Tab-separated table of C-alpha atoms in Angstrom:
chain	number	residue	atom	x	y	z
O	1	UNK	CA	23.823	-36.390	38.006
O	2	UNK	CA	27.533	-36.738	39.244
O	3	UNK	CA	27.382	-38.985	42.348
O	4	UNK	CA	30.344	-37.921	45.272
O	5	UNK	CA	33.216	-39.447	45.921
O	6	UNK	CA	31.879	-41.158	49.152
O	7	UNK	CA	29.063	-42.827	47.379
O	8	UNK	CA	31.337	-44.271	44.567
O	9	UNK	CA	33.625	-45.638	46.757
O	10	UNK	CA	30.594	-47.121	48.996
O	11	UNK	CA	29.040	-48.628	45.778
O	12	UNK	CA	33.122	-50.518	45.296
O	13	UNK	CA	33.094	-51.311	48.791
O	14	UNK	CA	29.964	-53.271	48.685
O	15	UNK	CA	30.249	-54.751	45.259
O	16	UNK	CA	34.018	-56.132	46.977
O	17	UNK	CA	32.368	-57.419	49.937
O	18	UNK	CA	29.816	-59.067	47.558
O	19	UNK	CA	32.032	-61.631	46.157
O	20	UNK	CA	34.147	-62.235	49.016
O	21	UNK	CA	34.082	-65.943	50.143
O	22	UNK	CA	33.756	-67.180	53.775
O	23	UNK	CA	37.901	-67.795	54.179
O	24	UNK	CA	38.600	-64.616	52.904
O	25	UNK	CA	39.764	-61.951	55.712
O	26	UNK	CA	38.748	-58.351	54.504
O	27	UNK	CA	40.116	-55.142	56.129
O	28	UNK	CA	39.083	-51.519	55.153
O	29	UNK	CA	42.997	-51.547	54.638
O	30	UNK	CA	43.131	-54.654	52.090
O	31	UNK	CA	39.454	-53.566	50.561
O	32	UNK	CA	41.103	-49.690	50.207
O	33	UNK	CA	44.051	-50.716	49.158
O	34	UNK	CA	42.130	-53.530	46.240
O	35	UNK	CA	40.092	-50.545	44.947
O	36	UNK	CA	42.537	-47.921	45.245
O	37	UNK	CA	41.152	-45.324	47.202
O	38	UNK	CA	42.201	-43.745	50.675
O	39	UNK	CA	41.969	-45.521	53.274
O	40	UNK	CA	40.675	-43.169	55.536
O	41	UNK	CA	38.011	-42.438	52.721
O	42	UNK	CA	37.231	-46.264	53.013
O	43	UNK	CA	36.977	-46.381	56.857
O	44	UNK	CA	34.467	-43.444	57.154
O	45	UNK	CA	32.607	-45.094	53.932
O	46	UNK	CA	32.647	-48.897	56.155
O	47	UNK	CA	31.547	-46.945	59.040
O	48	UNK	CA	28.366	-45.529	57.241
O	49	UNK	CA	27.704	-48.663	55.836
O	50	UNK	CA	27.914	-50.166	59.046
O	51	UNK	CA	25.232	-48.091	60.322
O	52	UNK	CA	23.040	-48.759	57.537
O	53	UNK	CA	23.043	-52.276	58.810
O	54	UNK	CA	24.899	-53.435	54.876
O	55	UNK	CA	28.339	-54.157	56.191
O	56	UNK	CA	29.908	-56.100	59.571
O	57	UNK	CA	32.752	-54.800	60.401
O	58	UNK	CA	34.067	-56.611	63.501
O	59	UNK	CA	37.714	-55.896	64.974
O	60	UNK	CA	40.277	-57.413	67.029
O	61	UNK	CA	41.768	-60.822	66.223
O	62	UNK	CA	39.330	-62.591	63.647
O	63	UNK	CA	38.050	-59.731	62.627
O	64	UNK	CA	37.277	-58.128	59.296
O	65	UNK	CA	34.297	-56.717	56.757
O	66	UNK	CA	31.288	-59.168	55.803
O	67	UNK	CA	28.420	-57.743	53.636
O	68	UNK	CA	25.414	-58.710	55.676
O	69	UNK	CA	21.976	-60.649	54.406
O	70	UNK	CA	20.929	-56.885	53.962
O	71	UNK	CA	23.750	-55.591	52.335
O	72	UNK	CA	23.559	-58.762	49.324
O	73	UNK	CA	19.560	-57.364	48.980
O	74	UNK	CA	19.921	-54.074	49.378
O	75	UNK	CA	18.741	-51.700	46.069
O	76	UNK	CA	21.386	-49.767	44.608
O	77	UNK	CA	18.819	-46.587	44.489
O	78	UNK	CA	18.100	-46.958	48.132
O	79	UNK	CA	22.143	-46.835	48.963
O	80	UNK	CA	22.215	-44.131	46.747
O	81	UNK	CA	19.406	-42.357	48.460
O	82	UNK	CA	21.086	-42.926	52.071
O	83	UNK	CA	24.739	-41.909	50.951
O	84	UNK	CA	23.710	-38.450	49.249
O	85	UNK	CA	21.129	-37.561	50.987
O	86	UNK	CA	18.054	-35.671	49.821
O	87	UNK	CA	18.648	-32.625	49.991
O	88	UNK	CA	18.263	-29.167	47.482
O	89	UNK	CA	19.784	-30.017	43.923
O	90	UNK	CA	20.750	-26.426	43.581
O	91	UNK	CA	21.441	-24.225	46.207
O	92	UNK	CA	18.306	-21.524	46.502
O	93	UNK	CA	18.846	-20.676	49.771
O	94	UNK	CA	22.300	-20.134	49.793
O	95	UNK	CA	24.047	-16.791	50.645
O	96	UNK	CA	23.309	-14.830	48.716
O	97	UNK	CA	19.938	-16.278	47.844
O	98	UNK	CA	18.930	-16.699	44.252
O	99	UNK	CA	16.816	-13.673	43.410
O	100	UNK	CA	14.290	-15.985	41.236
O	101	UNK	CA	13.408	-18.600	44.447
O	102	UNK	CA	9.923	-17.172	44.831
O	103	UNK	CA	8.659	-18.141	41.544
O	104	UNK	CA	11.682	-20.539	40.208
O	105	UNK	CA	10.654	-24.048	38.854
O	106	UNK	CA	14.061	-25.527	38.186
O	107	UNK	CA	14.291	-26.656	41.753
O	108	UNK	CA	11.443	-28.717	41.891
O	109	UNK	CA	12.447	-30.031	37.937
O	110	UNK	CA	15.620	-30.798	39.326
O	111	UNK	CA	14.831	-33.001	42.455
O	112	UNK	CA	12.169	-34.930	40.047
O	113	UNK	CA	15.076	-35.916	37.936
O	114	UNK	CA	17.207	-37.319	40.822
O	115	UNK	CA	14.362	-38.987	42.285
O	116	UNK	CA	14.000	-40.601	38.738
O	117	UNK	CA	17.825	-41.215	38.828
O	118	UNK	CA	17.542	-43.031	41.747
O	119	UNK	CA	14.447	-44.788	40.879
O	120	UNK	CA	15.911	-46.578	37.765
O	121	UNK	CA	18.685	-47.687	40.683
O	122	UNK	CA	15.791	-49.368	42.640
O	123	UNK	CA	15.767	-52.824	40.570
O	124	UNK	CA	19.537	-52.845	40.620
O	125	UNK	CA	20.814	-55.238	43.739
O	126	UNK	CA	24.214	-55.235	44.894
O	127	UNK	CA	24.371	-59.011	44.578
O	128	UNK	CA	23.305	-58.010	40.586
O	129	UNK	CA	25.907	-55.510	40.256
O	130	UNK	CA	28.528	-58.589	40.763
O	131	UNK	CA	27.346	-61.298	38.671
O	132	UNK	CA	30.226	-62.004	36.138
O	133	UNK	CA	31.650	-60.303	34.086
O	134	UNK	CA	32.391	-58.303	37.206
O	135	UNK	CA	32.430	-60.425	40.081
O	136	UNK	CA	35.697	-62.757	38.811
O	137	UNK	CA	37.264	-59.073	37.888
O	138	UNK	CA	36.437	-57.887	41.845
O	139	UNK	CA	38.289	-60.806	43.086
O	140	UNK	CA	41.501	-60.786	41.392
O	141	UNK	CA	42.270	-56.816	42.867
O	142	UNK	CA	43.315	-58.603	45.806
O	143	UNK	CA	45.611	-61.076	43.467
O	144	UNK	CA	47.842	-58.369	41.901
């Protein structure tokens, strides 16, 4: 299973925010800019993960990105889940329909395996994703 774009950059976003200390000042510009992505890919990926209640993001003077109590807890499977959604695996139903949908068993095969996919994610939590090795490498993109 390939995981999007969005999601990847999500997952970065959140591991960043992980090992960001309380005098740090994180934008989505600095944090885009750190993992090299778009920032306009990183503001609609904040915004999401805003309104799954796993990042702050508060503006104006002051301002910046804080992972929240959540967002150090949260399972990697479950942001996974949120971010890609649950939908069909394979497209049955799409124009023109696949002639074998009636009596096809790869669809249901196929949604089993992401669901397993995601459920080895379910241990994993973002504040385990940064333990070092990782974590010291996270917080010297914003050194270069």
């Amino acid at each position: 299973m390939r995981l999007t774009v969005f999601t990847d950059i999500s997952l970065r976003i959140v591991m960043r925010l992980a090992v960001a200390d309380d005098s740090e000042l994180l934008t989505t510009r600095s944090v885009a800019e750190a993992l090299a992505v778009p920032y306009t890919h990183a503001a609609k990926a904040v915004a999401r993960l805003s309104e799954l209640g796993l990042v702050e993001a508060r503006r104006g003077r002051g301002g910046g990105l804080r992972l929240t109590g959540a967002g150090h807890r949260a399972s990697v499977g479950g942001i996974v889940r949120e971010l890609e959604g649950m939908g069909d695996v394979v497209g049955c139903e799409d124009a023109p329909p696949c002639p074998l949908r009636a009596a096809c068993r790869l669809r249901a095969v196929l949604a089993e395996a992401r669901e397993a996919f995601c459920a080895s994610l379910d241990p994993v939590t973002v504040d385990s994703l940064v333990v070092s090795p990782t974590g010291p490498a996270l917080v010297s993109l914003l050194l270069r």
